[in-house]
Amino acid sequence: MASPTRRAALALLTAVLQSRRPLEEALDALPAGMAPRDRGAGHRIAATVLRRMGSLDAALEPWLKREPPPEVRNTLRIGAAELLLLGTPPHAAVSDCVALVPKPFAGLVNAVLRRVSEAGVAALEGLDAPRLDTPSWLWSAWHATHGPAVRAMAEAHGHEAPLDLSLMPGAVVEGAMLLPNGTARMPVGTRITDIPGFAEGRFWAQDAAASLPVRLLAPRRGELVLDLCAAPGGKTAQLASAGARVVAVEREKKRAERLAENLTRLNLPADIVVADALAWDPGTRFDAILLDAPCTATGTIRRHPDVVHLKKLHDVERQSEQQRALLAAARGWLAPGGRLVFATCSLQGEEGEAHFRAGLDAVRPEEVPGLEGAITAQGALRTRPDMWGEWGGMDGFFIARIKG
């Protein structure tokens, strides 16, 4: 019988690629009794396959005469990822993958993976990995928005992201690299719950780029601030820790519960409202509004490699329409002289630049140290995964600020 680790990896790949379920959702659906070690290792294998699937399929192609069933194809991808990318001993990877498939396909899996093992890393040499691992529609869309930076972006997606932490005032995390924006960065693979101070609520996980919208909103103590689409709560925590009176709106009850749990650990207050923002009447106006709008999340592929396989062009169009509606509603709730920041963790121009032609409160270079080159001609901020590459990169965000 195959190991629990590889059975978990196969279940995760099947959920994402065949059932089109998000990887984190599939991870939560694994058997409750599974050992944390097997769960974590299975997740790492599945994430590696999703991140490098185009390259892995190209490496397998010479030894496949016809397309195998999805379960067998995914098993071959697992074996290839372990052999070529994860450094698993050949006997363990091959024998376990053989045990994963129905008996009629055992010989095929054994023969193909032995060939891959014999070839070694040479099987990946000469392949255009950034292009192979990026769907054509995304490559074209990114080239239209970001020009020649598309290749550097795709290369950045081939690597796991480090763990970024936002700190409570006065908090220090030993061993962290402090980035120019104040984010504390820990090495790839660090478990946040293992870091001293987690239980005491001294920090929370938040990519460096994800911290920028609140920094540009610049909340002041005592201000009434609306946080739209608030879960899981990293930005809510930033607002509350700055002393603002926060109203956090989240449509989905489970996500709102997670938001409340995160704020409880951090001992931060917020008025949480479970409502669809487009059908909600706040009954007041706000000094500042943060709209971190729902999007395709293509800026988070380093952390969520399943996004590449789950999102399609029609998702971009649908999300863009929703963003326009939310932005119109938020403008109507802004007090005279107030500030509104619109943000998406998307690399798609339709979910960022296309919403604004003029009239922005331009981002100033001194507000974004180390990211002066990310300020657009419109005065918005556009981060990409290849930025700060020497330190491990960052998520792709579009951020625009408006004055009431």
XYZ file of C-alpha atoms in Angstrom:
404
model
C 0.000 0.000 0.000
C 1.226 3.499 -0.834
C 2.304 5.783 1.989
C -0.229 8.188 3.536
C 1.902 11.087 2.257
C 1.526 10.140 -1.406
C -2.115 9.168 -0.985
C -2.679 12.642 0.419
C -0.824 14.226 -2.510
C -2.936 12.292 -5.016
C -6.165 13.232 -3.233
C -5.171 16.904 -3.286
C -4.277 16.879 -6.982
C -7.509 15.088 -7.859
C -9.510 17.662 -5.908
C -7.836 20.608 -7.663
C -7.430 19.302 -11.212
C -10.520 17.109 -11.577
C -13.011 18.541 -9.043
C -11.721 22.153 -9.357
C -11.576 22.724 -5.623
C -9.063 25.142 -4.049
C -6.006 23.437 -2.604
C -6.559 24.761 0.925
C -10.167 23.552 0.862
C -9.004 20.125 -0.314
C -6.392 20.068 2.449
C -9.078 20.678 5.051
C -11.071 17.759 3.584
C -8.309 15.184 4.131
C -9.115 12.536 6.792
C -9.091 14.049 10.284
C -6.942 11.227 11.638
C -4.109 11.794 9.176
C -0.799 12.567 10.862
C 0.236 16.229 10.537
C 3.539 15.118 9.032
C 1.806 13.192 6.218
C -0.648 16.039 5.663
C 2.159 18.579 5.396
C 4.366 16.425 3.169
C 1.434 15.567 0.894
C 0.594 19.245 0.587
C 4.199 20.068 -0.336
C 4.269 17.426 -3.071
C 0.900 18.526 -4.495
C 1.898 22.203 -4.428
C 5.154 21.379 -6.234
C 3.250 19.515 -8.953
C 0.802 22.400 -9.398
C 3.622 24.947 -9.502
C 5.677 23.048 -12.102
C 3.059 20.950 -13.895
C 3.850 22.097 -17.422
C 7.523 21.245 -17.012
C 6.766 17.899 -15.365
C 4.393 16.910 -18.157
C 7.039 17.827 -20.728
C 9.598 15.683 -18.894
C 7.191 12.711 -18.881
C 6.105 13.079 -22.502
C 8.946 11.115 -24.197
C 7.965 7.946 -22.354
C 4.186 8.075 -22.807
C 2.706 6.636 -26.002
C -0.863 7.632 -25.112
C -2.607 9.754 -22.510
C -3.177 7.786 -19.278
C -6.270 8.188 -17.068
C -6.225 11.269 -14.777
C -5.377 9.236 -11.656
C -2.383 7.691 -13.401
C -1.256 11.003 -14.923
C -1.377 12.652 -11.484
C 0.577 9.766 -9.960
C 3.260 10.136 -12.638
C 3.416 13.852 -11.866
C 3.899 13.074 -8.177
C 6.731 10.672 -8.963
C 8.385 13.072 -11.382
C 8.153 15.960 -8.911
C 9.763 13.873 -6.201
C 12.515 12.578 -8.455
C 13.357 15.802 -10.290
C 12.499 18.584 -7.850
C 12.231 17.297 -4.285
C 15.219 14.964 -4.046
C 13.265 11.874 -2.965
C 15.271 8.604 -3.162
C 14.252 6.791 -6.387
C 13.252 3.504 -4.737
C 10.814 5.297 -2.404
C 9.249 7.497 -5.090
C 8.885 4.756 -7.696
C 7.624 1.924 -5.479
C 5.107 4.114 -3.677
C 3.729 5.567 -6.911
C 3.364 2.058 -8.360
C 1.296 1.179 -5.290
C -0.963 4.210 -5.871
C -2.433 3.098 -9.205
C -4.696 0.184 -10.231
C -2.722 -2.980 -11.086
C -3.204 -2.715 -14.888
C -1.190 0.541 -14.806
C 1.482 -0.536 -12.318
C 3.893 -1.603 -15.078
C 3.474 1.682 -16.939
C 4.132 3.783 -13.848
C 7.130 1.680 -12.898
C 8.676 1.859 -16.386
C 8.100 5.598 -16.924
C 9.354 6.689 -13.502
C 12.434 4.501 -13.798
C 13.214 6.259 -17.092
C 12.701 9.638 -15.422
C 14.948 8.567 -12.544
C 17.684 7.493 -14.953
C 17.483 10.789 -16.826
C 17.623 12.784 -13.602
C 17.546 16.575 -13.694
C 18.641 16.424 -17.329
C 14.985 15.678 -18.082
C 14.226 19.323 -17.249
C 17.218 20.856 -19.028
C 16.425 22.872 -22.118
C 12.769 23.318 -21.162
C 11.305 26.824 -21.020
C 9.900 26.289 -17.538
C 8.359 29.765 -16.997
C 6.435 29.465 -20.260
C 5.440 25.807 -19.817
C 4.226 26.358 -16.256
C 2.061 29.368 -17.203
C -1.229 28.926 -19.101
C -1.204 30.724 -22.461
C -4.111 33.012 -21.614
C -2.343 34.247 -18.473
C 0.957 34.765 -20.285
C -0.778 36.863 -22.949
C -2.743 38.878 -20.398
C 0.332 39.574 -18.282
C 2.363 40.586 -21.310
C -0.362 43.079 -22.239
C -0.307 44.628 -18.761
C 3.300 44.161 -17.638
C 5.244 43.893 -20.902
C 8.594 42.076 -20.805
C 8.336 41.668 -17.009
C 6.064 38.688 -17.708
C 9.027 36.297 -17.822
C 10.473 37.444 -14.509
C 7.000 37.145 -12.972
C 6.586 33.600 -14.238
C 10.057 32.675 -12.976
C 9.118 34.001 -9.517
C 6.059 31.747 -9.503
C 8.357 28.743 -9.749
C 9.540 29.257 -6.165
C 7.812 28.878 -2.809
C 7.118 32.094 -0.936
C 8.697 32.885 2.441
C 6.539 33.552 5.508
C 5.818 37.255 6.001
C 4.629 38.675 9.317
C 3.039 41.969 10.272
C 4.024 42.936 13.802
C 2.076 44.471 16.648
C 3.580 47.780 17.810
C 6.816 47.078 19.673
C 6.950 43.385 18.731
C 10.182 41.768 17.557
C 10.608 38.354 15.894
C 14.033 36.817 16.405
C 15.678 35.589 13.215
C 13.411 37.579 10.876
C 14.606 39.811 8.039
C 13.026 43.259 8.305
C 11.911 44.509 4.883
C 11.787 48.221 3.933
C 8.026 48.388 4.597
C 8.381 46.965 8.124
C 7.338 43.401 7.307
C 9.251 40.669 9.171
C 10.234 37.896 6.738
C 10.957 34.322 7.821
C 12.464 31.560 5.636
C 10.413 29.345 3.324
C 8.790 26.498 5.241
C 8.583 28.285 8.604
C 5.461 27.343 10.573
C 3.916 30.430 12.122
C 2.643 28.514 15.148
C 6.227 27.519 16.007
C 7.404 31.132 16.307
C 7.601 32.456 19.890
C 4.905 35.073 20.436
C 2.254 33.529 18.181
C -0.102 32.477 20.972
C 0.358 35.867 22.634
C -0.822 37.637 19.465
C 2.355 39.555 18.692
C 2.108 39.129 14.911
C 0.049 37.716 12.061
C 0.795 36.260 8.645
C 0.571 38.840 5.860
C 2.558 39.127 2.652
C 4.630 42.285 2.396
C 2.532 43.539 -0.532
C -0.718 42.822 1.321
C 0.330 45.245 4.060
C 0.636 48.168 1.631
C -3.060 49.082 1.125
C -3.502 49.977 4.807
C -0.174 51.793 4.876
C -1.398 53.959 1.980
C -4.768 54.503 3.676
C -2.817 55.764 6.730
C -5.550 55.252 9.369
C -5.529 57.622 12.333
C -6.442 56.914 15.914
C -10.171 57.376 16.539
C -11.167 57.495 12.865
C -14.214 55.514 11.743
C -12.874 53.142 9.084
C -14.787 50.696 6.899
C -13.011 47.488 5.900
C -14.915 45.842 3.050
C -14.441 42.143 2.188
C -12.420 41.916 5.382
C -11.616 38.216 5.962
C -9.246 36.687 6.883
C -8.396 39.877 8.729
C -4.781 40.875 8.165
C -5.759 44.338 7.012
C -8.443 44.604 9.708
C -5.719 43.933 12.256
C -3.563 46.678 10.769
C -6.431 49.158 11.000
C -7.354 48.207 14.560
C -3.751 48.192 15.791
C -3.440 51.770 14.498
C -6.265 52.777 16.843
C -9.030 53.178 14.252
C -12.648 52.278 15.030
C -13.144 49.521 12.481
C -16.327 48.218 10.882
C -15.352 45.003 9.084
C -17.807 43.648 6.511
C -17.579 40.060 5.266
C -20.193 38.247 3.176
C -19.431 34.634 4.102
C -20.241 33.519 7.647
C -17.366 31.018 7.914
C -14.853 33.582 6.750
C -16.292 36.108 9.220
C -15.832 33.531 11.995
C -12.207 33.086 10.973
C -11.786 36.867 11.019
C -13.188 36.987 14.554
C -10.856 34.184 15.699
C -7.816 35.976 14.292
C -8.746 39.257 15.977
C -9.354 37.452 19.275
C -5.835 35.964 19.200
C -4.449 39.418 18.524
C -6.691 41.012 21.173
C -7.860 43.643 18.675
C -11.393 45.116 18.467
C -13.605 45.479 15.385
C -17.331 45.586 14.702
C -17.798 42.569 12.404
C -20.794 42.643 10.064
C -21.824 39.538 8.102
C -23.446 40.988 4.986
C -23.192 41.333 1.233
C -21.707 44.804 0.855
C -23.782 45.437 -2.269
C -27.011 44.879 -0.295
C -25.882 46.555 2.928
C -26.768 50.010 4.252
C -24.199 51.287 6.765
C -26.386 54.193 7.815
C -23.368 56.482 8.124
C -20.316 57.747 6.282
C -16.728 56.864 7.014
C -13.525 58.830 7.459
C -11.637 56.184 5.501
C -12.580 53.072 3.526
C -10.495 50.089 2.526
C -11.893 47.992 -0.327
C -9.766 44.882 -0.749
C -12.013 43.635 -3.524
C -12.663 39.986 -4.417
C -10.519 39.015 -7.393
C -8.924 36.110 -9.247
C -5.949 36.261 -6.841
C -3.425 35.724 -9.636
C -1.002 37.853 -7.638
C -0.772 35.118 -4.982
C 0.358 32.214 -7.199
C 3.647 31.855 -5.273
C 1.592 30.921 -2.211
C -1.372 29.366 -4.007
C -0.168 27.508 -7.131
C -3.641 26.033 -7.630
C -4.840 29.461 -8.834
C -3.114 28.833 -12.194
C -5.271 25.736 -12.730
C -8.571 27.016 -11.307
C -9.001 30.480 -12.835
C -10.137 31.202 -16.385
C -10.671 34.316 -18.491
C -14.382 34.453 -17.676
C -13.464 34.667 -13.954
C -11.513 37.853 -14.654
C -14.502 39.390 -16.422
C -16.923 38.382 -13.656
C -14.710 39.671 -10.867
C -14.051 42.932 -12.679
C -17.787 43.637 -12.867
C -18.199 42.950 -9.144
C -15.258 45.213 -8.337
C -16.830 48.087 -10.260
C -20.081 47.694 -8.332
C -18.294 47.557 -4.964
C -16.180 50.584 -5.828
C -19.279 52.619 -6.737
C -20.949 51.663 -3.449
C -17.851 52.482 -1.403
C -17.530 55.927 -2.978
C -21.043 56.697 -1.783
C -20.157 55.867 1.836
C -17.083 58.085 2.018
C -17.337 61.248 4.105
C -16.326 64.557 2.485
C -12.549 64.852 2.672
C -12.207 61.147 3.452
C -9.867 58.596 1.871
C -10.619 55.412 -0.037
C -8.092 52.747 -0.998
C -9.029 50.145 -3.593
C -6.865 47.025 -3.823
C -6.809 43.633 -5.541
C -4.265 40.821 -5.247
C -4.490 40.295 -8.999
C -2.005 40.697 -11.827
C -4.788 41.228 -14.363
C -5.111 44.734 -15.778
C -8.911 44.370 -15.936
C -8.918 44.028 -12.141
C -6.722 47.044 -11.531
C -5.571 49.644 -14.031
C -8.773 49.466 -16.094
C -10.856 50.798 -13.180
C -9.029 54.158 -13.065
C -8.083 56.611 -15.767
C -7.508 59.759 -13.706
C -8.350 61.456 -10.424
C -6.182 59.376 -8.097
C -4.511 60.675 -4.971
C -1.077 59.702 -6.225
C 1.178 57.458 -4.198
C 4.343 59.303 -3.184
C 7.778 57.624 -3.340
C 8.444 58.250 0.353
C 5.307 56.228 1.223
C 6.670 53.055 -0.371
C 10.414 52.802 0.362
C 12.093 50.295 -1.902
C 9.119 50.252 -4.277
C 9.397 53.658 -5.910
C 9.525 51.953 -9.318
C 6.175 50.276 -8.658
C 4.288 53.592 -8.815
C 2.385 53.759 -12.103
C 1.905 56.729 -14.404
C -1.629 56.980 -12.976
C -0.261 57.368 -9.468
C -1.354 53.906 -8.344
C 0.911 51.174 -6.981
C 1.467 47.938 -8.946
C 3.564 45.264 -7.262
C 4.699 42.048 -8.990
C 6.038 38.711 -7.709
C 9.507 39.406 -9.107
C 9.893 42.626 -7.108
C 12.219 42.336 -4.100
C 13.337 39.107 -5.740
C 16.680 39.270 -3.929
C 14.731 38.881 -0.678
C 12.216 36.285 -1.877
C 9.690 38.303 -3.896
C 6.227 39.563 -3.003
C 2.595 39.138 -4.022
C 1.192 40.979 -7.013
C -1.144 43.820 -5.971
C -2.848 46.799 -7.573
C -3.536 49.637 -5.124
C -5.211 52.972 -5.891
C -6.110 55.811 -3.494
C -8.949 58.308 -3.901
C -9.901 61.379 -1.898
C -13.538 62.148 -1.082
